[in-house]
mmCIF file of N, CA and C in Angstrom:
data_model
loop_
_atom_site.group_PDB
_atom_site.id
_atom_site.type_symbol
_atom_site.label_atom_id
_atom_site.label_comp_id
_atom_site.label_asym_id
_atom_site.label_seq_id
_atom_site.Cartn_x
_atom_site.Cartn_y
_atom_site.Cartn_z
ATOM 1 N N LEU B 1 32.125 -164.697 -274.324
ATOM 2 C CA LEU B 1 32.268 -163.285 -274.065
ATOM 3 C C LEU B 1 30.916 -162.595 -274.157
ATOM 4 N N ALA B 2 30.730 -161.789 -273.125
ATOM 5 C CA ALA B 2 29.416 -161.068 -273.086
ATOM 6 C C ALA B 2 29.481 -160.001 -272.044
ATOM 7 N N GLN B 3 28.590 -159.018 -272.215
ATOM 8 C CA GLN B 3 28.501 -157.942 -271.221
ATOM 9 C C GLN B 3 27.841 -158.491 -270.000
ATOM 10 N N PRO B 4 28.022 -157.791 -268.868
ATOM 11 C CA PRO B 4 27.537 -158.387 -267.564
ATOM 12 C C PRO B 4 25.963 -158.691 -267.563
ATOM 13 N N SER B 5 25.157 -157.914 -268.162
ATOM 14 C CA SER B 5 23.741 -158.192 -268.190
ATOM 15 C C SER B 5 23.451 -159.489 -268.981
ATOM 16 N N ALA B 6 24.192 -159.675 -270.076
ATOM 17 C CA ALA B 6 23.983 -160.897 -270.827
ATOM 18 C C ALA B 6 24.592 -162.136 -270.164
ATOM 19 N N GLN B 7 25.624 -161.925 -269.374
ATOM 20 C CA GLN B 7 26.276 -162.994 -268.620
ATOM 21 C C GLN B 7 25.225 -163.520 -267.549
ATOM 22 N N ALA B 8 24.638 -162.682 -266.903
ATOM 23 C CA ALA B 8 23.704 -163.065 -265.779
ATOM 24 C C ALA B 8 22.511 -163.847 -266.458
ATOM 25 N N SER B 9 22.030 -163.323 -267.584
ATOM 26 C CA SER B 9 20.866 -163.964 -268.209
ATOM 27 C C SER B 9 21.267 -165.353 -268.683
ATOM 28 N N ALA B 10 22.479 -165.521 -269.368
ATOM 29 C CA ALA B 10 22.895 -166.780 -269.877
ATOM 30 C C ALA B 10 23.156 -167.740 -268.748
ATOM 31 N N MET B 11 23.642 -167.324 -267.544
ATOM 32 C CA MET B 11 23.877 -168.278 -266.429
ATOM 33 C C MET B 11 22.628 -168.791 -265.798
ATOM 34 N N HIS B 12 21.494 -168.050 -265.977
ATOM 35 C CA HIS B 12 20.221 -168.550 -265.446
ATOM 36 C C HIS B 12 19.407 -169.369 -266.405
ATOM 37 N N THR B 13 19.831 -169.341 -267.735
ATOM 38 C CA THR B 13 19.020 -170.078 -268.712
ATOM 39 C C THR B 13 19.647 -171.301 -269.243
ATOM 40 N N ARG B 14 20.845 -171.620 -268.811
ATOM 41 C CA ARG B 14 21.510 -172.875 -269.248
ATOM 42 C C ARG B 14 22.389 -173.334 -268.085
ATOM 43 N N PRO B 15 22.722 -174.677 -268.107
ATOM 44 C CA PRO B 15 23.635 -175.176 -267.034
ATOM 45 C C PRO B 15 24.926 -174.416 -267.042
ATOM 46 N N PHE B 16 25.392 -174.152 -265.762
ATOM 47 C CA PHE B 16 26.658 -173.415 -265.606
ATOM 48 C C PHE B 16 27.428 -173.912 -264.461
ATOM 49 N N ASP B 17 28.656 -174.357 -264.675
ATOM 50 C CA ASP B 17 29.535 -174.794 -263.665
ATOM 51 C C ASP B 17 30.574 -173.793 -263.289
ATOM 52 N N GLU B 18 30.320 -173.095 -262.235
ATOM 53 C CA GLU B 18 31.188 -171.928 -261.865
ATOM 54 C C GLU B 18 32.657 -172.339 -261.499
ATOM 55 N N ALA B 19 32.844 -173.617 -261.195
ATOM 56 C CA ALA B 19 34.194 -174.082 -260.897
ATOM 57 C C ALA B 19 34.973 -174.239 -262.230
ATOM 58 N N ARG B 20 34.292 -174.477 -263.256
ATOM 59 C CA ARG B 20 35.052 -174.677 -264.531
ATOM 60 C C ARG B 20 34.765 -173.626 -265.631
ATOM 61 N N GLU B 21 33.815 -172.815 -265.451
ATOM 62 C CA GLU B 21 33.469 -171.834 -266.474
ATOM 63 C C GLU B 21 33.387 -170.433 -265.943
ATOM 64 N N ALA B 22 33.706 -169.533 -266.800
ATOM 65 C CA ALA B 22 33.692 -168.086 -266.350
ATOM 66 C C ALA B 22 33.198 -167.280 -267.589
ATOM 67 N N TRP B 23 32.197 -166.528 -267.423
ATOM 68 C CA TRP B 23 31.703 -165.555 -268.431
ATOM 69 C C TRP B 23 32.431 -164.348 -268.298
ATOM 70 N N MET B 24 33.215 -163.921 -269.332
ATOM 71 C CA MET B 24 34.117 -162.729 -269.219
ATOM 72 C C MET B 24 33.581 -161.668 -270.175
ATOM 73 N N ALA B 25 33.791 -160.317 -269.678
ATOM 74 C CA ALA B 25 33.419 -159.270 -270.580
ATOM 75 C C ALA B 25 34.483 -158.970 -271.586
ATOM 76 N N ALA B 26 35.688 -159.421 -271.424
ATOM 77 C CA ALA B 26 36.805 -159.266 -272.357
ATOM 78 C C ALA B 26 37.557 -160.603 -272.469
ATOM 79 N N ALA B 27 38.029 -160.869 -273.683
ATOM 80 C CA ALA B 27 38.679 -162.125 -273.935
ATOM 81 C C ALA B 27 40.079 -162.066 -273.300
ATOM 82 N N PRO B 28 40.509 -163.153 -272.569
ATOM 83 C CA PRO B 28 41.848 -163.226 -272.014
ATOM 84 C C PRO B 28 42.893 -163.373 -273.165
ATOM 85 N N ALA B 29 44.092 -162.880 -272.862
ATOM 86 C CA ALA B 29 45.207 -162.954 -273.950
ATOM 87 C C ALA B 29 45.605 -164.388 -274.132
ATOM 88 N N VAL B 30 45.529 -165.221 -273.045
ATOM 89 C CA VAL B 30 45.974 -166.590 -273.123
ATOM 90 C C VAL B 30 44.634 -167.382 -272.884
ATOM 91 N N PRO B 31 44.321 -168.309 -273.831
ATOM 92 C CA PRO B 31 43.077 -169.094 -273.583
ATOM 93 C C PRO B 31 43.251 -169.899 -272.284
ATOM 94 N N PRO B 32 42.253 -169.968 -271.396
ATOM 95 C CA PRO B 32 42.336 -170.729 -270.147
ATOM 96 C C PRO B 32 42.437 -172.317 -270.383
ATOM 97 N N THR B 33 42.995 -172.862 -269.420
ATOM 98 C CA THR B 33 43.085 -174.368 -269.399
ATOM 99 C C THR B 33 42.491 -174.821 -268.120
ATOM 100 N N ALA B 34 42.322 -176.147 -268.095
ATOM 101 C CA ALA B 34 41.669 -176.795 -266.834
ATOM 102 C C ALA B 34 42.730 -177.134 -265.837
ATOM 103 N N THR B 35 43.993 -176.884 -266.111
ATOM 104 C CA THR B 35 45.098 -177.337 -265.194
ATOM 105 C C THR B 35 45.462 -176.275 -264.166
ATOM 106 N N ALA B 36 44.938 -175.054 -264.174
ATOM 107 C CA ALA B 36 45.304 -174.048 -263.192
ATOM 108 C C ALA B 36 44.680 -174.318 -261.860
ATOM 109 N N ARG B 37 45.413 -173.886 -260.782
ATOM 110 C CA ARG B 37 44.874 -174.097 -259.405
ATOM 111 C C ARG B 37 45.440 -172.928 -258.523
ATOM 112 N N VAL B 38 44.721 -172.639 -257.496
ATOM 113 C CA VAL B 38 45.106 -171.701 -256.488
ATOM 114 C C VAL B 38 45.967 -172.406 -255.457
ATOM 115 N N THR B 39 47.152 -171.901 -255.187
ATOM 116 C CA THR B 39 48.088 -172.465 -254.178
ATOM 117 C C THR B 39 48.133 -171.792 -252.854
ATOM 118 N N SER B 40 47.745 -170.559 -252.775
ATOM 119 C CA SER B 40 47.772 -169.834 -251.510
ATOM 120 C C SER B 40 46.819 -168.679 -251.578
ATOM 121 N N VAL B 41 46.339 -168.188 -250.440
ATOM 122 C CA VAL B 41 45.529 -167.002 -250.353
ATOM 123 C C VAL B 41 45.793 -166.262 -249.062
ATOM 124 N N SER B 42 45.929 -164.961 -249.246
ATOM 125 C CA SER B 42 46.153 -164.060 -248.137
ATOM 126 C C SER B 42 45.215 -162.851 -248.297
ATOM 127 N N LEU B 43 44.386 -162.708 -247.270
ATOM 128 C CA LEU B 43 43.369 -161.618 -247.295
ATOM 129 C C LEU B 43 43.671 -160.526 -246.202
ATOM 130 N N ASP B 44 43.611 -159.362 -246.587
ATOM 131 C CA ASP B 44 43.740 -158.306 -245.682
ATOM 132 C C ASP B 44 42.629 -157.305 -245.967
ATOM 133 N N ASP B 45 42.579 -156.196 -245.212
ATOM 134 C CA ASP B 45 41.402 -155.341 -245.434
ATOM 135 C C ASP B 45 41.179 -154.928 -246.846
ATOM 136 N N ASP B 46 42.137 -154.349 -247.471
ATOM 137 C CA ASP B 46 42.041 -153.814 -248.860
ATOM 138 C C ASP B 46 43.062 -154.471 -249.717
ATOM 139 N N GLN B 47 43.607 -155.670 -249.376
ATOM 140 C CA GLN B 47 44.585 -156.346 -250.137
ATOM 141 C C GLN B 47 44.355 -157.778 -250.186
ATOM 142 N N ARG B 48 44.337 -158.454 -251.425
ATOM 143 C CA ARG B 48 44.170 -159.809 -251.633
ATOM 144 C C ARG B 48 45.438 -160.318 -252.353
ATOM 145 N N THR B 49 46.054 -161.334 -251.824
ATOM 146 C CA THR B 49 47.304 -161.920 -252.528
ATOM 147 C C THR B 49 46.943 -163.424 -252.746
ATOM 148 N N ILE B 50 47.099 -163.850 -254.010
ATOM 149 C CA ILE B 50 46.686 -165.209 -254.287
ATOM 150 C C ILE B 50 47.769 -165.839 -255.225
ATOM 151 N N GLY B 51 48.273 -166.898 -254.764
ATOM 152 C CA GLY B 51 49.196 -167.724 -255.481
ATOM 153 C C GLY B 51 48.530 -168.617 -256.493
ATOM 154 N N VAL B 52 48.967 -168.602 -257.694
ATOM 155 C CA VAL B 52 48.331 -169.440 -258.783
ATOM 156 C C VAL B 52 49.363 -170.193 -259.523
ATOM 157 N N GLU B 53 49.022 -171.462 -259.700
ATOM 158 C CA GLU B 53 49.901 -172.345 -260.508
ATOM 159 C C GLU B 53 49.015 -172.663 -261.707
ATOM 160 N N ALA B 54 49.552 -172.087 -262.894
ATOM 161 C CA ALA B 54 48.688 -172.202 -264.164
ATOM 162 C C ALA B 54 49.737 -172.629 -265.266
ATOM 163 N N PRO B 55 50.082 -173.888 -265.398
ATOM 164 C CA PRO B 55 51.020 -174.248 -266.446
ATOM 165 C C PRO B 55 50.665 -173.805 -267.871
ATOM 166 N N GLY B 56 49.372 -173.811 -268.155
ATOM 167 C CA GLY B 56 48.922 -173.415 -269.418
ATOM 168 C C GLY B 56 48.114 -172.067 -269.471
ATOM 169 N N GLY B 57 48.258 -171.293 -268.416
ATOM 170 C CA GLY B 57 47.442 -170.119 -268.335
ATOM 171 C C GLY B 57 46.104 -170.329 -267.766
ATOM 172 N N GLY B 58 45.391 -169.287 -267.505
ATOM 173 C CA GLY B 58 44.031 -169.461 -266.990
ATOM 174 C C GLY B 58 43.354 -168.150 -266.618
ATOM 175 N N VAL B 59 42.141 -168.175 -266.138
ATOM 176 C CA VAL B 59 41.462 -167.123 -265.638
ATOM 177 C C VAL B 59 41.116 -167.229 -264.177
ATOM 178 N N LEU B 60 41.560 -166.358 -263.330
ATOM 179 C CA LEU B 60 41.262 -166.314 -261.969
ATOM 180 C C LEU B 60 40.005 -165.501 -261.746
ATOM 181 N N VAL B 61 38.946 -166.198 -261.140
ATOM 182 C CA VAL B 61 37.752 -165.446 -260.867
ATOM 183 C C VAL B 61 37.728 -165.175 -259.314
ATOM 184 N N VAL B 62 37.740 -163.887 -258.926
ATOM 185 C CA VAL B 62 37.807 -163.482 -257.553
ATOM 186 C C VAL B 62 36.450 -162.959 -257.067
ATOM 187 N N ALA B 63 36.072 -163.506 -255.983
ATOM 188 C CA ALA B 63 34.698 -163.123 -255.407
ATOM 189 C C ALA B 63 34.765 -161.716 -254.747
ATOM 190 N N GLU B 64 34.937 -160.784 -255.535
ATOM 191 C CA GLU B 64 34.862 -159.313 -255.101
ATOM 192 C C GLU B 64 34.043 -158.607 -256.157
ATOM 193 N N ARG B 65 33.354 -157.574 -255.684
ATOM 194 C CA ARG B 65 32.581 -156.762 -256.522
ATOM 195 C C ARG B 65 33.478 -156.045 -257.586
ATOM 196 N N PRO B 66 33.160 -156.034 -258.848
ATOM 197 C CA PRO B 66 34.069 -155.385 -259.886
ATOM 198 C C PRO B 66 33.920 -153.847 -259.829
ATOM 199 N N HIS B 67 34.645 -153.262 -258.904
ATOM 200 C CA HIS B 67 34.572 -151.822 -258.648
ATOM 201 C C HIS B 67 35.863 -151.241 -259.231
ATOM 202 N N ARG B 68 35.780 -150.015 -259.827
ATOM 203 C CA ARG B 68 36.956 -149.435 -260.460
ATOM 204 C C ARG B 68 38.114 -149.067 -259.555
ATOM 205 N N GLY B 69 37.881 -149.240 -258.198
ATOM 206 C CA GLY B 69 38.880 -149.009 -257.204
ATOM 207 C C GLY B 69 39.892 -150.121 -257.043
ATOM 208 N N TRP B 70 39.636 -151.256 -257.702
ATOM 209 C CA TRP B 70 40.598 -152.445 -257.684
ATOM 210 C C TRP B 70 41.697 -152.190 -258.657
ATOM 211 N N ASP B 71 42.946 -152.378 -258.154
ATOM 212 C CA ASP B 71 44.180 -152.454 -258.947
ATOM 213 C C ASP B 71 44.706 -153.842 -258.856
ATOM 214 N N VAL B 72 45.069 -154.467 -259.967
ATOM 215 C CA VAL B 72 45.525 -155.863 -260.005
ATOM 216 C C VAL B 72 46.953 -155.840 -260.567
ATOM 217 N N THR B 73 47.813 -156.633 -259.873
ATOM 218 C CA THR B 73 49.147 -156.893 -260.371
ATOM 219 C C THR B 73 49.366 -158.419 -260.423
ATOM 220 N N ILE B 74 50.173 -158.870 -261.369
ATOM 221 C CA ILE B 74 50.631 -160.278 -261.392
ATOM 222 C C ILE B 74 52.143 -160.205 -261.387
ATOM 223 N N ASP B 75 52.768 -160.763 -260.417
ATOM 224 C CA ASP B 75 54.146 -160.756 -260.183
ATOM 225 C C ASP B 75 54.733 -159.290 -260.248
ATOM 226 N N GLY B 76 53.924 -158.352 -259.599
ATOM 227 C CA GLY B 76 54.340 -156.955 -259.520
ATOM 228 C C GLY B 76 54.007 -156.145 -260.706
ATOM 229 N N ARG B 77 53.499 -156.651 -261.830
ATOM 230 C CA ARG B 77 53.213 -155.862 -263.001
ATOM 231 C C ARG B 77 51.696 -155.641 -263.063
ATOM 232 N N ALA B 78 51.277 -154.403 -263.280
ATOM 233 C CA ALA B 78 49.892 -154.088 -263.438
ATOM 234 C C ALA B 78 49.231 -154.732 -264.605
ATOM 235 N N VAL B 79 48.086 -155.327 -264.373
ATOM 236 C CA VAL B 79 47.326 -156.008 -265.502
ATOM 237 C C VAL B 79 45.851 -155.556 -265.395
ATOM 238 N N PRO B 80 45.195 -155.652 -266.613
ATOM 239 C CA PRO B 80 43.789 -155.309 -266.603
ATOM 240 C C PRO B 80 42.961 -156.506 -266.088
ATOM 241 N N TRP B 81 41.825 -156.203 -265.607
ATOM 242 C CA TRP B 81 40.865 -157.179 -265.148
ATOM 243 C C TRP B 81 39.518 -156.871 -265.895
ATOM 244 N N SER B 82 38.639 -157.865 -265.872
ATOM 245 C CA SER B 82 37.326 -157.569 -266.419
ATOM 246 C C SER B 82 36.232 -158.155 -265.535
ATOM 247 N N VAL B 83 34.981 -157.907 -265.886
ATOM 248 C CA VAL B 83 33.844 -158.417 -265.130
ATOM 249 C C VAL B 83 33.719 -159.915 -265.525
ATOM 250 N N ALA B 84 33.573 -160.778 -264.579
ATOM 251 C CA ALA B 84 33.383 -162.165 -264.851
ATOM 252 C C ALA B 84 32.073 -162.667 -264.046
ATOM 253 N N ASN B 85 31.305 -163.411 -264.754
ATOM 254 C CA ASN B 85 30.119 -164.005 -264.178
ATOM 255 C C ASN B 85 29.153 -162.939 -263.735
ATOM 256 N N ALA B 86 29.148 -161.822 -264.409
ATOM 257 C CA ALA B 86 28.286 -160.668 -264.209
ATOM 258 C C ALA B 86 28.489 -159.870 -262.917
ATOM 259 N N VAL B 87 29.092 -160.405 -261.884
ATOM 260 C CA VAL B 87 29.219 -159.697 -260.601
ATOM 261 C C VAL B 87 30.654 -159.992 -259.898
ATOM 262 N N LEU B 88 31.568 -160.561 -260.588
ATOM 263 C CA LEU B 88 32.853 -160.842 -259.971
ATOM 264 C C LEU B 88 33.977 -160.244 -260.848
ATOM 265 N N ILE B 89 35.213 -160.400 -260.288
ATOM 266 C CA ILE B 89 36.365 -159.894 -261.043
ATOM 267 C C ILE B 89 37.058 -161.086 -261.711
ATOM 268 N N GLY B 90 37.355 -160.922 -263.005
ATOM 269 C CA GLY B 90 38.067 -162.030 -263.742
ATOM 270 C C GLY B 90 39.420 -161.492 -264.166
ATOM 271 N N ILE B 91 40.454 -162.222 -263.827
ATOM 272 C CA ILE B 91 41.824 -161.833 -264.075
ATOM 273 C C ILE B 91 42.496 -162.911 -265.025
ATOM 274 N N PRO B 92 42.896 -162.483 -266.243
ATOM 275 C CA PRO B 92 43.646 -163.445 -267.118
ATOM 276 C C PRO B 92 45.034 -163.696 -266.530
ATOM 277 N N VAL B 93 45.429 -164.956 -266.267
ATOM 278 C CA VAL B 93 46.674 -165.238 -265.685
ATOM 279 C C VAL B 93 47.535 -165.970 -266.776
ATOM 280 N N PRO B 94 48.765 -165.457 -267.024
ATOM 281 C CA PRO B 94 49.637 -166.086 -268.039
ATOM 282 C C PRO B 94 50.137 -167.465 -267.457
ATOM 283 N N PRO B 95 50.693 -168.246 -268.367
ATOM 284 C CA PRO B 95 51.267 -169.564 -267.901
ATOM 285 C C PRO B 95 52.366 -169.395 -266.888
ATOM 286 N N GLY B 96 52.379 -170.353 -265.986
ATOM 287 C CA GLY B 96 53.456 -170.344 -264.951
ATOM 288 C C GLY B 96 52.952 -170.212 -263.532
ATOM 289 N N SER B 97 53.867 -170.156 -262.656
ATOM 290 C CA SER B 97 53.595 -169.924 -261.207
ATOM 291 C C SER B 97 53.529 -168.436 -260.953
ATOM 292 N N ARG B 98 52.422 -167.895 -260.489
ATOM 293 C CA ARG B 98 52.191 -166.449 -260.405
ATOM 294 C C ARG B 98 51.681 -166.031 -259.063
ATOM 295 N N VAL B 99 51.938 -164.836 -258.774
ATOM 296 C CA VAL B 99 51.382 -164.165 -257.559
ATOM 297 C C VAL B 99 50.487 -162.994 -258.004
ATOM 298 N N VAL B 100 49.179 -163.152 -257.754
ATOM 299 C CA VAL B 100 48.244 -162.162 -258.138
ATOM 300 C C VAL B 100 47.904 -161.318 -256.921
ATOM 301 N N SER B 101 47.952 -159.972 -257.036
ATOM 302 C CA SER B 101 47.631 -159.100 -255.955
ATOM 303 C C SER B 101 46.599 -158.126 -256.364
ATOM 304 N N LEU B 102 45.577 -158.032 -255.542
ATOM 305 C CA LEU B 102 44.501 -157.063 -255.653
ATOM 306 C C LEU B 102 44.530 -156.088 -254.590
ATOM 307 N N THR B 103 44.502 -154.813 -254.964
ATOM 308 C CA THR B 103 44.526 -153.745 -253.930
ATOM 309 C C THR B 103 43.473 -152.836 -254.201
ATOM 310 N N PHE B 104 42.615 -152.559 -253.166
ATOM 311 C CA PHE B 104 41.480 -151.690 -253.307
ATOM 312 C C PHE B 104 41.833 -150.248 -252.828
ATOM 313 N N ARG B 105 41.610 -149.305 -253.675
ATOM 314 C CA ARG B 105 41.848 -147.895 -253.328
ATOM 315 C C ARG B 105 40.594 -147.246 -253.582
ATOM 316 N N GLN B 106 39.934 -146.652 -252.548
ATOM 317 C CA GLN B 106 38.703 -145.942 -252.792
ATOM 318 C C GLN B 106 38.934 -144.702 -253.553
ATOM 319 N N PRO B 107 38.303 -144.552 -254.700
ATOM 320 C CA PRO B 107 38.599 -143.488 -255.647
ATOM 321 C C PRO B 107 38.302 -142.080 -255.104
ATOM 322 N N PHE B 108 37.499 -141.941 -254.030
ATOM 323 C CA PHE B 108 37.099 -140.667 -253.616
ATOM 324 C C PHE B 108 37.788 -140.185 -252.327
ATOM 325 N N VAL B 109 38.639 -141.043 -251.788
ATOM 326 C CA VAL B 109 39.354 -140.670 -250.505
ATOM 327 C C VAL B 109 40.280 -139.560 -250.645
ATOM 328 N N ARG B 110 41.140 -139.478 -251.651
ATOM 329 C CA ARG B 110 42.061 -138.434 -251.861
ATOM 330 C C ARG B 110 41.409 -137.040 -252.093
ATOM 331 N N PRO B 111 40.395 -137.060 -253.066
ATOM 332 C CA PRO B 111 39.659 -135.758 -253.202
ATOM 333 C C PRO B 111 38.994 -135.341 -251.876
ATOM 334 N N ALA B 112 38.423 -136.230 -251.120
ATOM 335 C CA ALA B 112 37.733 -135.886 -249.948
ATOM 336 C C ALA B 112 38.733 -135.311 -248.887
ATOM 337 N N LEU B 113 39.911 -135.952 -248.819
ATOM 338 C CA LEU B 113 40.922 -135.430 -247.904
ATOM 339 C C LEU B 113 41.397 -134.084 -248.233
ATOM 340 N N GLY B 114 41.498 -133.804 -249.582
ATOM 341 C CA GLY B 114 41.874 -132.495 -250.055
ATOM 342 C C GLY B 114 40.918 -131.439 -249.698
ATOM 343 N N VAL B 115 39.555 -131.699 -249.865
ATOM 344 C CA VAL B 115 38.540 -130.793 -249.582
ATOM 345 C C VAL B 115 38.488 -130.560 -247.959
ATOM 346 N N SER B 116 38.725 -131.604 -247.191
ATOM 347 C CA SER B 116 38.801 -131.418 -245.718
ATOM 348 C C SER B 116 39.983 -130.623 -245.329
ATOM 349 N N LEU B 117 41.097 -130.796 -245.836
ATOM 350 C CA LEU B 117 42.287 -129.987 -245.578
ATOM 351 C C LEU B 117 42.077 -128.504 -245.908
ATOM 352 N N LEU B 118 41.519 -128.259 -247.153
ATOM 353 C CA LEU B 118 41.228 -126.893 -247.594
ATOM 354 C C LEU B 118 40.176 -126.170 -246.558
ATOM 355 N N SER B 119 39.194 -127.002 -246.151
ATOM 356 C CA SER B 119 38.285 -126.465 -245.219
ATOM 357 C C SER B 119 38.917 -126.077 -243.862
ATOM 358 N N LEU B 120 39.777 -126.964 -243.360
ATOM 359 C CA LEU B 120 40.489 -126.700 -242.078
ATOM 360 C C LEU B 120 41.394 -125.534 -242.277
ATOM 361 N N ALA B 121 42.017 -125.380 -243.399
ATOM 362 C CA ALA B 121 42.927 -124.235 -243.636
ATOM 363 C C ALA B 121 42.063 -122.955 -243.632
ATOM 364 N N GLY B 122 40.929 -122.991 -244.272
ATOM 365 C CA GLY B 122 40.077 -121.841 -244.285
ATOM 366 C C GLY B 122 39.603 -121.408 -242.969
ATOM 367 N N ILE B 123 39.192 -122.395 -242.063
ATOM 368 C CA ILE B 123 38.752 -122.102 -240.744
ATOM 369 C C ILE B 123 39.900 -121.538 -239.947
ATOM 370 N N ALA B 124 41.137 -122.163 -240.057
ATOM 371 C CA ALA B 124 42.261 -121.586 -239.374
ATOM 372 C C ALA B 124 42.564 -120.129 -239.814
ATOM 373 N N PHE B 125 42.480 -119.808 -241.111
ATOM 374 C CA PHE B 125 42.738 -118.565 -241.638
ATOM 375 C C PHE B 125 41.734 -117.553 -241.131
ATOM 376 N N ALA B 126 40.446 -117.942 -241.077
ATOM 377 C CA ALA B 126 39.403 -117.067 -240.573
ATOM 378 C C ALA B 126 39.648 -116.763 -239.099
ATOM 379 N N LEU B 127 40.126 -117.730 -238.327
ATOM 380 C CA LEU B 127 40.297 -117.557 -236.919
ATOM 381 C C LEU B 127 41.434 -116.613 -236.627
ATOM 382 N N VAL B 128 42.554 -116.745 -237.499
ATOM 383 C CA VAL B 128 43.780 -115.939 -237.274
ATOM 384 C C VAL B 128 43.494 -114.519 -237.789
ATOM 385 N N THR B 129 42.874 -114.361 -238.890
ATOM 386 C CA THR B 129 42.652 -112.981 -239.487
ATOM 387 C C THR B 129 41.376 -112.397 -239.152
ATOM 388 N N GLY B 130 40.546 -112.966 -238.297
ATOM 389 C CA GLY B 130 39.215 -112.569 -237.921
ATOM 390 C C GLY B 130 39.262 -111.112 -237.355
ATOM 391 N N VAL B 131 38.318 -110.365 -237.782
ATOM 392 C CA VAL B 131 38.169 -109.011 -237.280
ATOM 393 C C VAL B 131 37.585 -109.057 -235.890
ATOM 394 N N ARG B 132 38.274 -108.302 -234.952
ATOM 395 C CA ARG B 132 37.788 -108.268 -233.596
ATOM 396 C C ARG B 132 36.948 -106.948 -233.464
ATOM 397 N N ARG B 133 35.847 -107.167 -232.863
ATOM 398 C CA ARG B 133 34.939 -106.012 -232.646
ATOM 399 C C ARG B 133 35.396 -105.377 -231.349
ATOM 400 N N PRO B 134 35.493 -104.024 -231.445
ATOM 401 C CA PRO B 134 35.844 -103.314 -230.231
ATOM 402 C C PRO B 134 34.636 -103.361 -229.211
ATOM 403 N N ARG B 135 34.936 -103.562 -227.921
ATOM 404 C CA ARG B 135 33.868 -103.603 -226.897
ATOM 405 C C ARG B 135 33.280 -102.244 -226.675
ATOM 406 N N THR B 136 32.114 -102.130 -226.598
ATOM 407 C CA THR B 136 31.484 -100.847 -226.301
ATOM 408 C C THR B 136 30.952 -100.758 -224.867
#
């Protein structure tokens, strides 16, 4: 367990097998085992769906930037994720056959849409209630 800056430093100063090791910023609830495997992958624009077979549990490391806009569910239930290997997403997976879904929601889209709609409403209001100058 280490913070991302310490993870990057440790990975460069000692042997590191990314297929079998993951440096996590937070400890998984279930200790990972070597028997977990990915069974399916579906990639869409802002959606990733990954089938995982993990008889003893494990940690799924996803090659995506760890941005706060990612929401992760396992079998439809929201779960926390943490930074893995300094620059990736690490998801603790409980034992069993699981479906892990990652959905990216840009955190600034809704506020930006709200500001845009208010601006359009203001422009429309100004056009409707605008004072007309009499012609001279």
